Amino acid sequence: MSFDADPNKVIPFAVDFAVNALQAAYKEASVKRFIFTSSSAAAVVSSADTPPANITEDSWTDYIVDAAWADPPYTQERAMVTYAASKNQAEKAVWKYHKENRQERPDLIVNTVLPNFNFGRSLVREKQGYPSSSGLPRSLFKGEVTDFHKGLPPQYFIDVDDSGRLHVAAAILPNLEDQRIFGFAGRFNWDTVLDIFRKNVPEKKFPDNFSGGEDGNEIVPRGKAEQLLRDLGRPGWTSLEESILANIEGLY
């Protein structure tokens, strides 16, 4: 994952990485399923400047790709746009290659998983700390409101364990072929995260609320993804509160 703003340094690499992995799967007869971790950014990017929409399996953020390839300068403010475009283009490249070559491997099943913002428990906190997006609840819990917090619009989340389970479902469940699996458990903003902190750690002082509203997009396939979790024996999505509390384990 790269947050370089220059699309020339990010997008071709992401596409090549994805296609090379799929080509390797095509060449190995023992590989029967190929699961590609895409991103919610391939289908939707939450923004106050973009009208809410019904997001389906056919939704793509092609306007983000156009923005990423706009003329330089490639200032750091464009880094997230370039990142989102790389996710779009990498997943599209996977589906394009599979469509054009599937006659060579009709037995090979391809599925992609599109998780939104991941929260939850670190696998080995003593060694990992709070990596990637799990670092944001940690810093907020410690009273640090960063520019990234302020710049992140309300959107959807998913617990990291549910992300893993959706990948397992994509790999083992029968009749799950050529699917885009949408890992969107529910909506959140930082005010709801702060409210969870206050409810569960009432003795601690936290920053004032600063991030209201909610993501207006409706993710049509999220119900199908939740059913996959139930097919694996889970009750459904992990709640935001459960995920956030798991995320900040070790801090109180």
JSON list of N, CA and C in Angstrom, two decimals, residues 150-192:
[
{"chain": "A", "resi": 150, "resn": "LYS", "atom": "N", "xyz": [-9.70, 14.65, 11.31]},
{"chain": "A", "resi": 150, "resn": "LYS", "atom": "CA", "xyz": [-10.55, 15.77, 10.88]},
{"chain": "A", "resi": 150, "resn": "LYS", "atom": "C", "xyz": [-10.92, 15.67, 9.41]},
{"chain": "A", "resi": 151, "resn": "GLY", "atom": "N", "xyz": [-10.03, 15.09, 8.62]},
{"chain": "A", "resi": 151, "resn": "GLY", "atom": "CA", "xyz": [-10.27, 15.03, 7.18]},
{"chain": "A", "resi": 151, "resn": "GLY", "atom": "C", "xyz": [-11.06, 13.83, 6.72]},
{"chain": "A", "resi": 152, "resn": "LEU", "atom": "N", "xyz": [-11.28, 12.86, 7.62]},
{"chain": "A", "resi": 152, "resn": "LEU", "atom": "CA", "xyz": [-11.99, 11.64, 7.22]},
{"chain": "A", "resi": 152, "resn": "LEU", "atom": "C", "xyz": [-13.49, 11.85, 7.34]},
{"chain": "A", "resi": 153, "resn": "PRO", "atom": "N", "xyz": [-14.22, 11.78, 6.24]},
{"chain": "A", "resi": 153, "resn": "PRO", "atom": "CA", "xyz": [-15.68, 11.97, 6.32]},
{"chain": "A", "resi": 153, "resn": "PRO", "atom": "C", "xyz": [-16.36, 10.76, 6.94]},
{"chain": "A", "resi": 154, "resn": "PRO", "atom": "N", "xyz": [-17.58, 10.91, 7.43]},
{"chain": "A", "resi": 154, "resn": "PRO", "atom": "CA", "xyz": [-18.34, 9.75, 7.90]},
{"chain": "A", "resi": 154, "resn": "PRO", "atom": "C", "xyz": [-18.40, 8.68, 6.81]},
{"chain": "A", "resi": 155, "resn": "GLN", "atom": "N", "xyz": [-18.24, 7.44, 7.22]},
{"chain": "A", "resi": 155, "resn": "GLN", "atom": "CA", "xyz": [-18.29, 6.35, 6.25]},
{"chain": "A", "resi": 155, "resn": "GLN", "atom": "C", "xyz": [-18.64, 5.05, 6.95]},
{"chain": "A", "resi": 156, "resn": "TYR", "atom": "N", "xyz": [-18.39, 3.94, 6.27]},
{"chain": "A", "resi": 156, "resn": "TYR", "atom": "CA", "xyz": [-18.67, 2.62, 6.83]},
{"chain": "A", "resi": 156, "resn": "TYR", "atom": "C", "xyz": [-17.41, 2.04, 7.44]},
{"chain": "A", "resi": 157, "resn": "PHE", "atom": "N", "xyz": [-17.60, 1.05, 8.30]},
{"chain": "A", "resi": 157, "resn": "PHE", "atom": "CA", "xyz": [-16.48, 0.34, 8.91]},
{"chain": "A", "resi": 157, "resn": "PHE", "atom": "C", "xyz": [-16.73, -1.16, 8.78]},
{"chain": "A", "resi": 158, "resn": "ILE", "atom": "N", "xyz": [-15.70, -1.92, 9.10]},
{"chain": "A", "resi": 158, "resn": "ILE", "atom": "CA", "xyz": [-15.83, -3.36, 9.28]},
{"chain": "A", "resi": 158, "resn": "ILE", "atom": "C", "xyz": [-14.82, -3.79, 10.33]},
{"chain": "A", "resi": 159, "resn": "ASP", "atom": "N", "xyz": [-15.20, -4.75, 11.16]},
{"chain": "A", "resi": 159, "resn": "ASP", "atom": "CA", "xyz": [-14.25, -5.31, 12.11]},
{"chain": "A", "resi": 159, "resn": "ASP", "atom": "C", "xyz": [-13.25, -6.19, 11.36]},
{"chain": "A", "resi": 160, "resn": "VAL", "atom": "N", "xyz": [-12.00, -6.12, 11.78]},
{"chain": "A", "resi": 160, "resn": "VAL", "atom": "CA", "xyz": [-10.94, -6.83, 11.06]},
{"chain": "A", "resi": 160, "resn": "VAL", "atom": "C", "xyz": [-11.17, -8.34, 11.05]},
{"chain": "A", "resi": 161, "resn": "ASP", "atom": "N", "xyz": [-11.77, -8.88, 12.11]},
{"chain": "A", "resi": 161, "resn": "ASP", "atom": "CA", "xyz": [-12.06, -10.32, 12.12]},
{"chain": "A", "resi": 161, "resn": "ASP", "atom": "C", "xyz": [-13.12, -10.66, 11.08]},
{"chain": "A", "resi": 162, "resn": "ASP", "atom": "N", "xyz": [-14.11, -9.79, 10.92]},
{"chain": "A", "resi": 162, "resn": "ASP", "atom": "CA", "xyz": [-15.12, -10.02, 9.88]},
{"chain": "A", "resi": 162, "resn": "ASP", "atom": "C", "xyz": [-14.49, -9.93, 8.49]},
{"chain": "A", "resi": 163, "resn": "SER", "atom": "N", "xyz": [-13.53, -9.03, 8.32]},
{"chain": "A", "resi": 163, "resn": "SER", "atom": "CA", "xyz": [-12.80, -8.98, 7.05]},
{"chain": "A", "resi": 163, "resn": "SER", "atom": "C", "xyz": [-12.16, -10.32, 6.75]},
{"chain": "A", "resi": 164, "resn": "GLY", "atom": "N", "xyz": [-11.49, -10.86, 7.75]},
{"chain": "A", "resi": 164, "resn": "GLY", "atom": "CA", "xyz": [-10.86, -12.17, 7.57]},
{"chain": "A", "resi": 164, "resn": "GLY", "atom": "C", "xyz": [-11.87, -13.25, 7.25]},
{"chain": "A", "resi": 165, "resn": "ARG", "atom": "N", "xyz": [-13.00, -13.22, 7.95]},
{"chain": "A", "resi": 165, "resn": "ARG", "atom": "CA", "xyz": [-14.03, -14.24, 7.71]},
{"chain": "A", "resi": 165, "resn": "ARG", "atom": "C", "xyz": [-14.60, -14.16, 6.30]},
{"chain": "A", "resi": 166, "resn": "LEU", "atom": "N", "xyz": [-14.75, -12.95, 5.78]},
{"chain": "A", "resi": 166, "resn": "LEU", "atom": "CA", "xyz": [-15.26, -12.82, 4.41]},
{"chain": "A", "resi": 166, "resn": "LEU", "atom": "C", "xyz": [-14.27, -13.42, 3.41]},
{"chain": "A", "resi": 167, "resn": "HIS", "atom": "N", "xyz": [-12.98, -13.28, 3.69]},
{"chain": "A", "resi": 167, "resn": "HIS", "atom": "CA", "xyz": [-11.99, -13.92, 2.82]},
{"chain": "A", "resi": 167, "resn": "HIS", "atom": "C", "xyz": [-12.09, -15.45, 2.89]},
{"chain": "A", "resi": 168, "resn": "VAL", "atom": "N", "xyz": [-12.31, -15.96, 4.10]},
{"chain": "A", "resi": 168, "resn": "VAL", "atom": "CA", "xyz": [-12.50, -17.40, 4.24]},
{"chain": "A", "resi": 168, "resn": "VAL", "atom": "C", "xyz": [-13.74, -17.85, 3.48]},
{"chain": "A", "resi": 169, "resn": "ALA", "atom": "N", "xyz": [-14.82, -17.10, 3.63]},
{"chain": "A", "resi": 169, "resn": "ALA", "atom": "CA", "xyz": [-16.05, -17.45, 2.91]},
{"chain": "A", "resi": 169, "resn": "ALA", "atom": "C", "xyz": [-15.81, -17.47, 1.41]},
{"chain": "A", "resi": 170, "resn": "ALA", "atom": "N", "xyz": [-15.09, -16.46, 0.92]},
{"chain": "A", "resi": 170, "resn": "ALA", "atom": "CA", "xyz": [-14.81, -16.39, -0.51]},
{"chain": "A", "resi": 170, "resn": "ALA", "atom": "C", "xyz": [-13.99, -17.58, -0.99]},
{"chain": "A", "resi": 171, "resn": "ALA", "atom": "N", "xyz": [-13.21, -18.14, -0.08]},
{"chain": "A", "resi": 171, "resn": "ALA", "atom": "CA", "xyz": [-12.31, -19.23, -0.44]},
{"chain": "A", "resi": 171, "resn": "ALA", "atom": "C", "xyz": [-12.94, -20.62, -0.34]},
{"chain": "A", "resi": 172, "resn": "ILE", "atom": "N", "xyz": [-13.97, -20.77, 0.51]},
{"chain": "A", "resi": 172, "resn": "ILE", "atom": "CA", "xyz": [-14.44, -22.13, 0.77]},
{"chain": "A", "resi": 172, "resn": "ILE", "atom": "C", "xyz": [-15.92, -22.38, 0.52]},
{"chain": "A", "resi": 173, "resn": "LEU", "atom": "N", "xyz": [-16.75, -21.35, 0.54]},
{"chain": "A", "resi": 173, "resn": "LEU", "atom": "CA", "xyz": [-18.18, -21.61, 0.43]},
{"chain": "A", "resi": 173, "resn": "LEU", "atom": "C", "xyz": [-18.57, -21.99, -1.00]},
{"chain": "A", "resi": 174, "resn": "PRO", "atom": "N", "xyz": [-19.38, -23.02, -1.14]},
{"chain": "A", "resi": 174, "resn": "PRO", "atom": "CA", "xyz": [-19.82, -23.42, -2.48]},
{"chain": "A", "resi": 174, "resn": "PRO", "atom": "C", "xyz": [-20.76, -22.37, -3.08]},
{"chain": "A", "resi": 175, "resn": "ASN", "atom": "N", "xyz": [-20.85, -22.39, -4.38]},
{"chain": "A", "resi": 175, "resn": "ASN", "atom": "CA", "xyz": [-21.76, -21.50, -5.11]},
{"chain": "A", "resi": 175, "resn": "ASN", "atom": "C", "xyz": [-21.43, -20.02, -4.92]},
{"chain": "A", "resi": 176, "resn": "LEU", "atom": "N", "xyz": [-20.19, -19.73, -4.55]},
{"chain": "A", "resi": 176, "resn": "LEU", "atom": "CA", "xyz": [-19.74, -18.34, -4.42]},
{"chain": "A", "resi": 176, "resn": "LEU", "atom": "C", "xyz": [-18.64, -18.14, -5.46]},
{"chain": "A", "resi": 177, "resn": "GLU", "atom": "N", "xyz": [-19.05, -17.72, -6.64]},
{"chain": "A", "resi": 177, "resn": "GLU", "atom": "CA", "xyz": [-18.14, -17.64, -7.77]},
{"chain": "A", "resi": 177, "resn": "GLU", "atom": "C", "xyz": [-18.26, -16.30, -8.47]},
{"chain": "A", "resi": 178, "resn": "ASP", "atom": "N", "xyz": [-17.10, -15.73, -8.80]},
{"chain": "A", "resi": 178, "resn": "ASP", "atom": "CA", "xyz": [-17.05, -14.47, -9.55]},
{"chain": "A", "resi": 178, "resn": "ASP", "atom": "C", "xyz": [-17.87, -13.38, -8.87]},
{"chain": "A", "resi": 179, "resn": "GLN", "atom": "N", "xyz": [-17.64, -13.23, -7.57]},
{"chain": "A", "resi": 179, "resn": "GLN", "atom": "CA", "xyz": [-18.41, -12.28, -6.76]},
{"chain": "A", "resi": 179, "resn": "GLN", "atom": "C", "xyz": [-17.52, -11.17, -6.22]},
{"chain": "A", "resi": 180, "resn": "ARG", "atom": "N", "xyz": [-18.09, -9.98, -6.14]},
{"chain": "A", "resi": 180, "resn": "ARG", "atom": "CA", "xyz": [-17.50, -8.88, -5.38]},
{"chain": "A", "resi": 180, "resn": "ARG", "atom": "C", "xyz": [-18.22, -8.86, -4.03]},
{"chain": "A", "resi": 181, "resn": "ILE", "atom": "N", "xyz": [-17.46, -9.02, -2.95]},
{"chain": "A", "resi": 181, "resn": "ILE", "atom": "CA", "xyz": [-18.03, -9.16, -1.61]},
{"chain": "A", "resi": 181, "resn": "ILE", "atom": "C", "xyz": [-17.78, -7.86, -0.85]},
{"chain": "A", "resi": 182, "resn": "PHE", "atom": "N", "xyz": [-18.85, -7.21, -0.43]},
{"chain": "A", "resi": 182, "resn": "PHE", "atom": "CA", "xyz": [-18.76, -5.86, 0.12]},
{"chain": "A", "resi": 182, "resn": "PHE", "atom": "C", "xyz": [-18.71, -5.89, 1.65]},
{"chain": "A", "resi": 183, "resn": "GLY", "atom": "N", "xyz": [-17.54, -5.59, 2.21]},
{"chain": "A", "resi": 183, "resn": "GLY", "atom": "CA", "xyz": [-17.34, -5.60, 3.66]},
{"chain": "A", "resi": 183, "resn": "GLY", "atom": "C", "xyz": [-17.68, -4.27, 4.30]},
{"chain": "A", "resi": 184, "resn": "PHE", "atom": "N", "xyz": [-18.97, -3.98, 4.40]},
{"chain": "A", "resi": 184, "resn": "PHE", "atom": "CA", "xyz": [-19.47, -2.72, 4.97]},
{"chain": "A", "resi": 184, "resn": "PHE", "atom": "C", "xyz": [-20.40, -3.08, 6.12]},
{"chain": "A", "resi": 185, "resn": "ALA", "atom": "N", "xyz": [-19.89, -3.12, 7.34]},
{"chain": "A", "resi": 185, "resn": "ALA", "atom": "CA", "xyz": [-20.70, -3.57, 8.47]},
{"chain": "A", "resi": 185, "resn": "ALA", "atom": "C", "xyz": [-21.73, -2.53, 8.89]},
{"chain": "A", "resi": 186, "resn": "GLY", "atom": "N", "xyz": [-21.32, -1.28, 8.97]},
{"chain": "A", "resi": 186, "resn": "GLY", "atom": "CA", "xyz": [-22.23, -0.22, 9.41]},
{"chain": "A", "resi": 186, "resn": "GLY", "atom": "C", "xyz": [-21.54, 1.12, 9.32]},
{"chain": "A", "resi": 187, "resn": "ARG", "atom": "N", "xyz": [-22.29, 2.16, 9.61]},
{"chain": "A", "resi": 187, "resn": "ARG", "atom": "CA", "xyz": [-21.77, 3.52, 9.49]},
{"chain": "A", "resi": 187, "resn": "ARG", "atom": "C", "xyz": [-21.06, 3.95, 10.78]},
{"chain": "A", "resi": 188, "resn": "PHE", "atom": "N", "xyz": [-20.14, 4.89, 10.63]},
{"chain": "A", "resi": 188, "resn": "PHE", "atom": "CA", "xyz": [-19.52, 5.48, 11.81]},
{"chain": "A", "resi": 188, "resn": "PHE", "atom": "C", "xyz": [-19.03, 6.88, 11.48]},
{"chain": "A", "resi": 189, "resn": "ASN", "atom": "N", "xyz": [-18.86, 7.67, 12.52]},
{"chain": "A", "resi": 189, "resn": "ASN", "atom": "CA", "xyz": [-18.05, 8.89, 12.47]},
{"chain": "A", "resi": 189, "resn": "ASN", "atom": "C", "xyz": [-17.27, 8.95, 13.78]},
{"chain": "A", "resi": 190, "resn": "TRP", "atom": "N", "xyz": [-16.38, 9.89, 13.90]},
{"chain": "A", "resi": 190, "resn": "TRP", "atom": "CA", "xyz": [-15.52, 9.91, 15.09]},
{"chain": "A", "resi": 190, "resn": "TRP", "atom": "C", "xyz": [-16.29, 10.28, 16.35]},
{"chain": "A", "resi": 191, "resn": "ASP", "atom": "N", "xyz": [-17.40, 11.01, 16.21]},
{"chain": "A", "resi": 191, "resn": "ASP", "atom": "CA", "xyz": [-18.21, 11.31, 17.38]},
{"chain": "A", "resi": 191, "resn": "ASP", "atom": "C", "xyz": [-18.80, 10.04, 17.99]},
{"chain": "A", "resi": 192, "resn": "THR", "atom": "N", "xyz": [-19.23, 9.10, 17.13]},
{"chain": "A", "resi": 192, "resn": "THR", "atom": "CA", "xyz": [-19.77, 7.85, 17.66]},
{"chain": "A", "resi": 192, "resn": "THR", "atom": "C", "xyz": [-18.67, 7.04, 18.35]}
]
